Amino acid sequence: MRHFGHIAPEVRQRLFHQEPCEFTADSPARLLATALGATLYSPATRPRLAEAVVKQVARGVVSMVLCLEDSIDDSEVADAEENLVRELGLLAERPDAATGLPLLFVRVRTPEQIPDLVQRLGPAARLLSGFVMPKFTEERGMPFLEALADAEAASGHRLFGMPVLESPELLYRETRVETLEGISRAVDKYRDRVLALRLGVTDFCSSYGLRRAPDMTAYDVQVVASVIADVVNMLGRADGTGFTVTGPVWEYFRVQERMFKPQLRRSPFLDGQAEELREKLIEHAMDGLLREITLDQANGLLGKTCIHPSHVLPVHALSVVSHEEFSDAQDILRPERCGGGVLRSAYTNKMNEVKPHRAWAERTLLRAEVFGVANEDIGFVELLTAGIPD
């Protein structure tokens, strides 16, 4: 797998100063956590689920969650499990099963489902990278992590957990710090098995009867923004104690009517001769998505939960490291700079202060390894345009 691997090699050469690296489900956890990108959710009840997974690979998807929780009705769980086991069995029979599939996770409802599904899958369990654990707190989450460890030991196959932080205890101010401290204890105990922490912003909004409009981002809903800030503050630190925290889901595919002006400047699309693309993005509420992705990154989040295939490419295009960012990061991390100091950037437009910017530079180079570095004259418009399937 590699990001932008679905586009032609000659196109990648034109777009990238440094192309995205190749990786597999067996790659180091730190690399995989960064590489998750846009994680596409699909209900496990979906007919021809195996075909759908293969189809998404051709659209640039590198991680998927097959959902047995909120995306299906309570009465459908048993049928969804059967469908999941059957369809993953079909995927395991494919000759490219080891290298041609995205990272696959299953979102379960209960801890007991984890060892049960691994046992029922048999050899096909090797296709799974892990399980998504809903409504995670210390009390509810520990049984999930214990079940994951038991299933891994029984199968002999590495499995990761991705807790979803979405419980009311985390949202409410009077219980938030205590809940975060408990989550921190739980995930730290199983640090090697926790790939990333996911934010359930839809559940946060539900607790107050809210739903953000397509003109709004999660950061415009202050009660939600405060939770995101506290999660990153306590669980996303760059001092070695933190985890990758992924961005919230974007719910919209198309906008019938909008109150505010579109949030995409016209000039980048005119320069890239892509005015038609701009109109299409605005029509499908992608201008709000692009703004939220940018705010995710500014607030310490990486990757995003996605429930529509059209959201995948914008997440990946905006995850590519610009040539300017790459230049700054390399300058900051040069061996001769280890003593600190301040230097003018190679682009002569900012100050790079070696010690304060070091953690940013290290994260940027890891992102550059996974998503690549754009050529000097390449922006997100060109990356979007090149990645759209014919």
XYZ file of C-alpha atoms in Angstrom:
390
model
C 0.000 0.000 0.000
C 0.927 3.598 -0.473
C -0.962 6.858 -0.494
C -1.722 8.044 -4.027
C -0.772 4.555 -5.195
C -3.946 4.502 -7.305
C -2.598 7.160 -9.676
C -0.084 6.526 -12.465
C 3.653 6.535 -11.581
C 4.409 9.278 -14.077
C 1.755 11.492 -12.465
C 3.206 10.873 -9.010
C 6.640 11.867 -10.303
C 5.197 15.177 -11.512
C 3.394 15.847 -8.232
C 5.947 14.785 -5.653
C 9.378 15.962 -4.643
C 9.422 12.864 -2.392
C 6.849 10.180 -3.152
C 4.812 8.510 -0.378
C 6.473 5.391 0.989
C 5.101 1.879 0.683
C 3.827 0.191 3.831
C 2.013 -2.971 4.878
C -0.150 -4.076 7.776
C 3.073 -5.361 9.358
C 4.808 -1.956 9.306
C 5.777 -0.300 12.624
C 2.843 1.021 14.634
C 4.055 4.625 14.582
C 4.117 4.579 10.781
C 0.689 2.927 10.533
C -0.878 5.422 12.951
C 0.250 8.244 10.687
C -0.722 6.355 7.533
C -4.371 5.769 8.520
C -5.386 8.926 6.681
C -9.070 9.006 5.819
C -10.524 5.924 7.519
C -13.653 4.981 5.603
C -16.504 3.407 7.581
C -18.882 0.879 6.024
C -21.749 -0.998 7.696
C -20.958 -4.705 7.989
C -24.430 -5.460 6.626
C -23.457 -4.200 3.188
C -24.133 -6.730 0.406
C -21.022 -7.748 -1.559
C -18.857 -6.176 1.122
C -15.716 -7.828 -0.272
C -16.275 -6.199 -3.678
C -16.835 -2.837 -1.997
C -13.521 -3.071 -0.134
C -11.612 -3.867 -3.315
C -13.370 -1.034 -5.148
C -12.297 1.505 -2.522
C -8.627 0.558 -2.940
C -8.868 1.841 -6.501
C -10.093 5.168 -5.096
C -7.095 5.634 -2.811
C -8.528 4.250 0.450
C -5.856 2.725 2.711
C -7.865 2.106 5.899
C -11.444 0.955 6.461
C -13.698 0.152 9.415
C -16.397 -2.480 8.960
C -19.013 -1.439 11.486
C -21.141 -3.628 13.745
C -22.166 -0.755 16.018
C -24.059 2.505 15.428
C -24.315 2.176 11.637
C -26.614 -0.863 11.900
C -29.859 -1.577 13.729
C -29.737 -3.571 16.955
C -31.747 -6.340 15.300
C -29.170 -6.732 12.510
C -26.109 -7.624 14.591
C -26.194 -11.398 14.114
C -26.747 -11.110 10.353
C -24.019 -8.460 10.120
C -21.539 -10.745 11.878
C -22.352 -13.577 9.478
C -21.984 -11.281 6.491
C -18.674 -9.977 7.817
C -17.224 -13.458 8.353
C -18.387 -14.623 4.928
C -17.113 -11.574 3.027
C -13.730 -11.487 4.766
C -13.403 -15.163 3.858
C -13.915 -14.202 0.210
C -11.302 -11.469 0.505
C -8.818 -13.942 2.010
C -9.113 -16.087 -1.111
C -7.883 -13.300 -3.365
C -4.305 -13.704 -4.651
C -3.501 -10.111 -3.648
C -4.996 -10.450 -0.153
C -1.621 -9.947 1.535
C -0.719 -6.699 -0.237
C -3.696 -5.363 -2.197
C -6.162 -4.574 0.580
C -6.488 -1.590 2.930
C -5.895 -1.805 6.655
C -9.130 -3.384 7.902
C -10.691 -2.870 11.330
C -13.988 -4.045 12.800
C -16.038 -1.777 15.050
C -17.617 -4.010 17.669
C -20.265 -3.430 20.322
C -19.012 -5.674 23.121
C -15.627 -7.078 24.202
C -16.921 -10.623 23.702
C -17.285 -10.034 19.974
C -13.518 -9.655 19.522
C -12.358 -13.224 20.352
C -15.576 -14.655 18.899
C -15.056 -13.003 15.511
C -11.348 -13.869 15.404
C -12.210 -17.519 16.113
C -15.007 -17.589 13.495
C -12.794 -15.956 10.871
C -10.098 -18.578 11.227
C -7.285 -17.988 8.700
C -9.118 -14.919 7.342
C -8.399 -13.131 10.643
C -4.978 -12.309 9.188
C -6.734 -9.642 7.085
C -7.661 -7.684 10.206
C -5.444 -4.964 11.595
C -7.613 -4.632 14.670
C -10.835 -3.482 16.291
C -12.524 -0.146 16.988
C -13.807 0.135 20.561
C -16.854 2.367 21.105
C -17.699 4.710 23.979
C -14.312 4.144 25.558
C -13.669 4.966 29.201
C -11.363 3.232 31.666
C -14.187 1.121 33.116
C -15.797 0.190 29.795
C -12.585 0.137 27.785
C -10.361 -2.193 29.775
C -12.466 -5.295 28.932
C -12.098 -4.430 25.228
C -8.306 -4.150 25.508
C -8.095 -7.361 27.535
C -10.207 -9.184 24.935
C -7.966 -7.806 22.189
C -4.842 -9.105 23.948
C -6.446 -12.532 24.418
C -7.535 -12.718 20.763
C -4.062 -11.737 19.617
C -2.449 -14.412 21.777
C -4.902 -17.068 20.573
C -4.513 -16.217 16.881
C -0.806 -15.406 16.843
C -1.668 -12.375 14.709
C -0.888 -8.755 15.661
C -4.060 -6.815 16.417
C -4.467 -3.127 17.267
C -7.217 -1.316 19.133
C -8.636 2.084 18.239
C -10.712 3.429 21.149
C -13.456 5.902 20.286
C -13.715 8.799 22.729
C -17.400 9.711 22.656
C -18.954 9.137 26.084
C -20.981 11.777 27.969
C -18.554 11.486 30.920
C -15.852 12.857 28.647
C -18.075 15.670 27.422
C -19.403 16.915 30.758
C -17.099 19.389 32.464
C -17.560 17.964 35.991
C -16.355 14.475 34.953
C -14.021 15.260 32.046
C -10.634 15.373 33.758
C -11.316 12.252 35.811
C -12.500 10.429 32.670
C -9.459 11.516 30.681
C -7.148 10.392 33.470
C -8.836 6.982 33.453
C -8.590 6.677 29.668
C -4.923 7.631 29.909
C -4.261 4.839 32.422
C -6.047 2.276 30.269
C -4.381 3.090 26.959
C -0.971 3.514 28.569
C -1.191 -0.002 30.019
C -1.813 -1.351 26.511
C 0.286 1.248 24.690
C 1.765 -1.238 22.210
C -1.730 -2.317 21.175
C -3.386 1.123 20.818
C -2.861 2.430 17.294
C -4.852 5.661 17.523
C -7.617 7.385 19.456
C -10.724 8.381 17.506
C -13.115 11.231 18.374
C -16.876 10.613 18.296
C -18.067 14.166 17.779
C -21.528 13.116 16.587
C -22.139 11.527 19.992
C -20.828 14.664 21.719
C -23.345 16.784 19.816
C -26.094 14.286 20.602
C -25.707 14.893 24.332
C -26.867 18.487 23.787
C -29.279 17.920 20.925
C -26.883 19.640 18.501
C -25.890 19.014 14.902
C -23.399 21.208 13.119
C -24.498 22.620 9.775
C -22.408 22.240 6.598
C -21.325 25.873 7.022
C -19.845 25.017 10.438
C -16.890 22.939 11.562
C -16.560 21.003 14.806
C -14.441 23.893 16.063
C -17.357 26.328 15.690
C -19.376 24.271 18.193
C -17.700 25.451 21.366
C -18.831 22.660 23.660
C -17.274 20.184 21.190
C -14.160 22.255 20.557
C -13.427 22.334 24.285
C -13.438 18.520 24.447
C -11.128 18.214 21.450
C -8.724 20.652 23.085
C -8.681 18.698 26.343
C -8.254 15.331 24.614
C -5.236 16.624 22.688
C -3.924 18.346 25.816
C -3.892 15.143 27.874
C -3.587 12.367 25.265
C -1.905 13.902 22.225
C 1.329 15.280 23.654
C 4.551 15.160 21.662
C 6.734 14.162 24.630
C 6.461 10.418 24.026
C 3.405 9.930 26.235
C 0.830 10.876 23.597
C -1.100 9.011 20.931
C -2.271 9.801 17.432
C -5.715 11.412 17.728
C -7.833 11.369 14.568
C -10.254 14.008 13.351
C -14.062 13.825 13.634
C -16.412 12.658 10.913
C -17.803 15.051 8.301
C -21.482 14.240 7.763
C -22.408 16.014 4.529
C -22.341 14.929 0.874
C -24.357 17.653 -0.807
C -25.781 21.028 0.183
C -29.251 22.052 -0.990
C -29.029 25.603 0.349
C -26.338 27.545 2.182
C -26.533 30.582 4.422
C -22.894 31.738 4.217
C -20.474 32.340 1.396
C -18.369 29.395 0.189
C -15.108 29.039 2.089
C -12.829 28.238 -0.871
C -10.806 31.032 -2.445
C -11.098 31.163 -6.217
C -7.483 32.004 -7.076
C -5.839 28.605 -6.338
C -8.352 26.931 -8.631
C -7.896 29.518 -11.386
C -4.126 29.011 -11.214
C -4.647 25.261 -11.452
C -7.251 25.611 -14.228
C -9.726 23.797 -12.013
C -12.629 26.204 -11.573
C -15.078 23.387 -12.353
C -13.576 21.356 -9.499
C -14.105 24.292 -7.130
C -17.780 24.497 -8.047
C -18.194 20.762 -7.534
C -16.505 20.892 -4.127
C -18.769 23.731 -3.025
C -21.868 21.949 -4.328
C -21.010 18.882 -2.243
C -20.133 20.790 0.966
C -16.446 20.024 0.528
C -15.407 23.586 1.291
C -16.522 23.040 4.870
C -14.723 19.681 4.955
C -11.482 21.222 3.674
C -11.649 23.922 6.339
C -12.273 21.364 9.068
C -9.344 19.202 7.911
C -7.097 22.257 8.099
C -8.355 23.021 11.601
C -7.889 19.373 12.606
C -4.231 19.601 11.685
C -3.777 22.980 13.371
C -5.208 21.490 16.575
C -2.989 18.404 16.646
C -5.238 15.826 14.954
C -4.105 13.561 12.127
C -6.340 11.613 9.763
C -10.131 11.623 9.820
C -13.144 9.386 10.161
C -15.024 9.322 6.841
C -18.439 7.954 5.935
C -18.395 8.803 2.210
C -15.737 7.876 -0.382
C -15.683 11.418 -1.774
C -14.200 12.637 1.522
C -11.093 10.462 1.268
C -9.120 12.349 -1.354
C -9.455 15.792 0.308
C -8.100 14.353 3.573
C -5.121 12.816 1.779
C -4.436 15.825 -0.440
C -4.268 18.117 2.582
C -2.041 15.625 4.433
C 0.740 15.879 1.844
C 3.650 17.907 3.185
C 4.369 21.037 1.192
C 7.861 21.631 -0.128
C 8.140 24.638 2.191
C 7.180 22.618 5.295
C 9.665 19.922 4.308
C 12.435 22.452 3.825
C 11.772 23.992 7.252
C 11.641 20.599 8.983
C 14.901 19.462 7.428
C 16.658 22.677 8.413
C 15.453 22.421 12.009
C 16.615 18.805 12.356
C 20.075 19.186 10.837
C 22.679 17.586 13.163
C 24.627 20.813 13.473
C 21.489 22.493 14.880
C 21.151 20.189 17.891
C 22.310 22.943 20.218
C 19.366 25.148 19.316
C 19.293 28.635 17.900
C 17.180 30.594 15.458
C 17.476 30.653 11.677
C 15.677 32.238 8.789
C 13.742 29.745 6.672
C 15.015 28.834 3.224
C 11.849 30.457 1.868
C 12.902 33.673 3.714
C 9.397 34.223 5.093
C 9.551 32.991 8.688
C 11.685 32.251 11.725
C 12.598 28.643 12.528
C 13.499 28.274 16.196
C 15.263 24.937 16.525
C 14.285 23.724 19.996
C 10.606 24.825 20.113
C 9.954 23.650 16.545
C 11.763 20.311 16.859
C 8.713 18.174 17.736
C 6.772 19.764 14.873
C 9.644 19.011 12.496
C 9.832 15.364 13.580
C 6.098 14.899 13.069
C 6.283 16.658 9.720
C 9.021 14.363 8.416
C 7.035 11.298 9.510
C 4.006 12.653 7.659
C 6.264 13.361 4.674
C 7.395 9.739 4.663
C 3.809 8.485 4.561
C 2.019 11.101 2.432
C 4.940 12.421 0.422
C 6.290 15.907 -0.230
C 4.778 18.006 -2.995
C 6.959 19.618 -5.620
C 7.518 23.337 -5.214
C 4.867 24.280 -7.775
C 2.251 21.766 -6.584
C -0.598 22.696 -4.249
C -3.657 20.887 -2.926
C -5.683 21.716 -6.067
C -3.279 19.748 -8.272
C -3.261 16.877 -5.785
C -7.063 16.819 -5.697
C -7.344 16.944 -9.458
C -4.804 14.191 -10.067
C -6.357 11.857 -7.530
C -9.942 11.961 -8.830
C -10.739 8.652 -10.593
C -11.445 8.886 -14.315
